[in-house]
Amino acid sequence: MINKEKVIEILKTIYDPEIPINIWDLGIVYDIEITENNDIIITMTLTAPNCPIADIILDDIKFSLKNLDEVNEVKINLTFDPPWSPNMMSEEAKLQLGLF
């Protein structure tokens, strides 16, 4: 059965093309739900509501997670509440971008 740690491991391989940080450490993934049917529901945001590369990120997430044998469906719920801010990044990401 798929677990949250495996999903996070996959999300850490997906990068925002405009920022050299993976989407997990960037802090744009708010929630991961795994249903009994092995559907994965991701609640996330983008760094900006009019993000020009949103489709690329969303397609990368779906493609990467659907490649896991156990996964049935991948659903992504986009939200802008709360809006993303650099404070949501992991300490590692902030260090990488020189924000400390």
PDB file of C-alpha atoms in Angstrom:
ATOM      1  CA  MET A   1       0.000   0.000   0.000  1.00  0.00           C
ATOM      2  CA  ILE A   2       1.170   3.502  -0.780  1.00  0.00           C
ATOM      3  CA  ASN A   3       1.964   5.724   2.196  1.00  0.00           C
ATOM      4  CA  LYS A   4       2.458   9.439   2.792  1.00  0.00           C
ATOM      5  CA  GLU A   5       6.236   9.097   3.122  1.00  0.00           C
ATOM      6  CA  LYS A   6       6.463   7.565  -0.372  1.00  0.00           C
ATOM      7  CA  VAL A   7       4.319  10.365  -1.806  1.00  0.00           C
ATOM      8  CA  ILE A   8       6.570  12.967  -0.154  1.00  0.00           C
ATOM      9  CA  GLU A   9       9.636  11.187  -1.547  1.00  0.00           C
ATOM     10  CA  ILE A  10       8.152  11.516  -5.054  1.00  0.00           C
ATOM     11  CA  LEU A  11       7.123  15.160  -4.513  1.00  0.00           C
ATOM     12  CA  LYS A  12      10.712  15.948  -3.553  1.00  0.00           C
ATOM     13  CA  THR A  13      11.761  14.977  -7.099  1.00  0.00           C
ATOM     14  CA  ILE A  14       9.470  17.580  -8.702  1.00  0.00           C
ATOM     15  CA  TYR A  15      10.840  21.091  -9.075  1.00  0.00           C
ATOM     16  CA  ASP A  16       9.274  24.429  -9.811  1.00  0.00           C
ATOM     17  CA  PRO A  17      10.995  25.301 -13.118  1.00  0.00           C
ATOM     18  CA  GLU A  18      11.369  28.937 -12.018  1.00  0.00           C
ATOM     19  CA  ILE A  19      12.798  28.244  -8.553  1.00  0.00           C
ATOM     20  CA  PRO A  20      15.487  25.575  -7.999  1.00  0.00           C
ATOM     21  CA  ILE A  21      13.621  24.056  -5.037  1.00  0.00           C
ATOM     22  CA  ASN A  22      11.453  20.932  -5.015  1.00  0.00           C
ATOM     23  CA  ILE A  23       7.743  21.526  -4.463  1.00  0.00           C
ATOM     24  CA  TRP A  24       7.728  19.840  -1.042  1.00  0.00           C
ATOM     25  CA  ASP A  25      10.496  22.008   0.409  1.00  0.00           C
ATOM     26  CA  LEU A  26       9.049  25.028  -1.378  1.00  0.00           C
ATOM     27  CA  GLY A  27       6.011  24.591   0.890  1.00  0.00           C
ATOM     28  CA  ILE A  28       3.328  24.654  -1.778  1.00  0.00           C
ATOM     29  CA  VAL A  29       1.905  21.235  -0.821  1.00  0.00           C
ATOM     30  CA  TYR A  30      -0.537  21.720   2.045  1.00  0.00           C
ATOM     31  CA  ASP A  31      -2.058  18.259   2.439  1.00  0.00           C
ATOM     32  CA  ILE A  32      -1.762  14.688   1.172  1.00  0.00           C
ATOM     33  CA  GLU A  33      -4.678  12.285   1.509  1.00  0.00           C
ATOM     34  CA  ILE A  34      -4.550   8.636   0.518  1.00  0.00           C
ATOM     35  CA  THR A  35      -7.918   6.911   0.243  1.00  0.00           C
ATOM     36  CA  GLU A  36      -8.754   3.244   0.784  1.00  0.00           C
ATOM     37  CA  ASN A  37      -8.802   2.860  -3.024  1.00  0.00           C
ATOM     38  CA  ASN A  38      -5.215   4.169  -3.217  1.00  0.00           C
ATOM     39  CA  ASP A  39      -6.328   7.457  -4.712  1.00  0.00           C
ATOM     40  CA  ILE A  40      -4.007  10.319  -3.829  1.00  0.00           C
ATOM     41  CA  ILE A  41      -5.526  13.727  -3.186  1.00  0.00           C
ATOM     42  CA  ILE A  42      -3.054  16.601  -3.026  1.00  0.00           C
ATOM     43  CA  THR A  43      -4.123  20.003  -1.723  1.00  0.00           C
ATOM     44  CA  MET A  44      -1.639  22.615  -2.778  1.00  0.00           C
ATOM     45  CA  THR A  45      -1.075  26.145  -3.942  1.00  0.00           C
ATOM     46  CA  LEU A  46       1.230  27.882  -6.361  1.00  0.00           C
ATOM     47  CA  THR A  47       3.779  30.596  -5.682  1.00  0.00           C
ATOM     48  CA  ALA A  48       1.459  33.025  -7.495  1.00  0.00           C
ATOM     49  CA  PRO A  49      -2.188  32.701  -8.612  1.00  0.00           C
ATOM     50  CA  ASN A  50      -1.265  33.473 -12.233  1.00  0.00           C
ATOM     51  CA  CYS A  51       1.732  31.134 -12.243  1.00  0.00           C
ATOM     52  CA  PRO A  52       2.677  30.639 -15.922  1.00  0.00           C
ATOM     53  CA  ILE A  53       4.066  27.143 -15.348  1.00  0.00           C
ATOM     54  CA  ALA A  54       1.175  25.798 -13.237  1.00  0.00           C
ATOM     55  CA  ASP A  55       0.190  23.185 -15.832  1.00  0.00           C
ATOM     56  CA  ILE A  56       3.754  21.868 -15.983  1.00  0.00           C
ATOM     57  CA  ILE A  57       3.933  21.386 -12.205  1.00  0.00           C
ATOM     58  CA  LEU A  58       0.477  19.778 -11.993  1.00  0.00           C
ATOM     59  CA  ASP A  59       1.205  17.440 -14.912  1.00  0.00           C
ATOM     60  CA  ASP A  60       4.557  16.456 -13.341  1.00  0.00           C
ATOM     61  CA  ILE A  61       2.824  15.604 -10.063  1.00  0.00           C
ATOM     62  CA  LYS A  62       0.139  13.493 -11.738  1.00  0.00           C
ATOM     63  CA  PHE A  63       2.599  11.694 -14.009  1.00  0.00           C
ATOM     64  CA  SER A  64       5.090  10.958 -11.215  1.00  0.00           C
ATOM     65  CA  LEU A  65       2.505   9.657  -8.747  1.00  0.00           C
ATOM     66  CA  LYS A  66       0.520   7.641 -11.304  1.00  0.00           C
ATOM     67  CA  ASN A  67       3.739   5.779 -12.175  1.00  0.00           C
ATOM     68  CA  LEU A  68       3.557   4.073  -8.773  1.00  0.00           C
ATOM     69  CA  ASP A  69       1.953   0.664  -9.241  1.00  0.00           C
ATOM     70  CA  GLU A  70      -0.312   0.999  -6.218  1.00  0.00           C
ATOM     71  CA  VAL A  71      -1.831   4.356  -7.196  1.00  0.00           C
ATOM     72  CA  ASN A  72      -5.309   4.374  -8.689  1.00  0.00           C
ATOM     73  CA  GLU A  73      -6.064   8.074  -9.306  1.00  0.00           C
ATOM     74  CA  VAL A  74      -4.343  11.374  -8.548  1.00  0.00           C
ATOM     75  CA  LYS A  75      -6.456  14.421  -7.823  1.00  0.00           C
ATOM     76  CA  ILE A  76      -5.032  17.872  -7.185  1.00  0.00           C
ATOM     77  CA  ASN A  77      -7.023  20.534  -5.370  1.00  0.00           C
ATOM     78  CA  LEU A  78      -5.556  23.988  -5.956  1.00  0.00           C
ATOM     79  CA  THR A  79      -6.172  26.578  -3.285  1.00  0.00           C
ATOM     80  CA  PHE A  80      -4.870  30.060  -2.654  1.00  0.00           C
ATOM     81  CA  ASP A  81      -6.033  30.179   0.944  1.00  0.00           C
ATOM     82  CA  PRO A  82      -3.680  30.642   2.609  1.00  0.00           C
ATOM     83  CA  PRO A  83      -1.580  32.281  -0.070  1.00  0.00           C
ATOM     84  CA  TRP A  84       1.978  31.000  -0.400  1.00  0.00           C
ATOM     85  CA  SER A  85       4.811  32.998   1.096  1.00  0.00           C
ATOM     86  CA  PRO A  86       8.554  32.316   1.436  1.00  0.00           C
ATOM     87  CA  ASN A  87       7.959  31.629   5.137  1.00  0.00           C
ATOM     88  CA  MET A  88       6.356  28.324   4.110  1.00  0.00           C
ATOM     89  CA  MET A  89       9.621  26.968   2.710  1.00  0.00           C
ATOM     90  CA  SER A  90      11.648  24.430   4.648  1.00  0.00           C
ATOM     91  CA  GLU A  91      14.797  25.644   6.388  1.00  0.00           C
ATOM     92  CA  GLU A  92      16.846  23.714   3.828  1.00  0.00           C
ATOM     93  CA  ALA A  93      15.121  25.573   0.968  1.00  0.00           C
ATOM     94  CA  LYS A  94      15.642  28.941   2.650  1.00  0.00           C
ATOM     95  CA  LEU A  95      19.328  28.161   3.125  1.00  0.00           C
ATOM     96  CA  GLN A  96      19.632  27.076  -0.502  1.00  0.00           C
ATOM     97  CA  LEU A  97      18.148  30.403  -1.655  1.00  0.00           C
ATOM     98  CA  GLY A  98      20.185  32.417   0.842  1.00  0.00           C
ATOM     99  CA  LEU A  99      17.169  33.647   2.795  1.00  0.00           C
ATOM    100  CA  PHE A 100      18.787  33.162   6.222  1.00  0.00           C
TER     101      PHE A 100
END
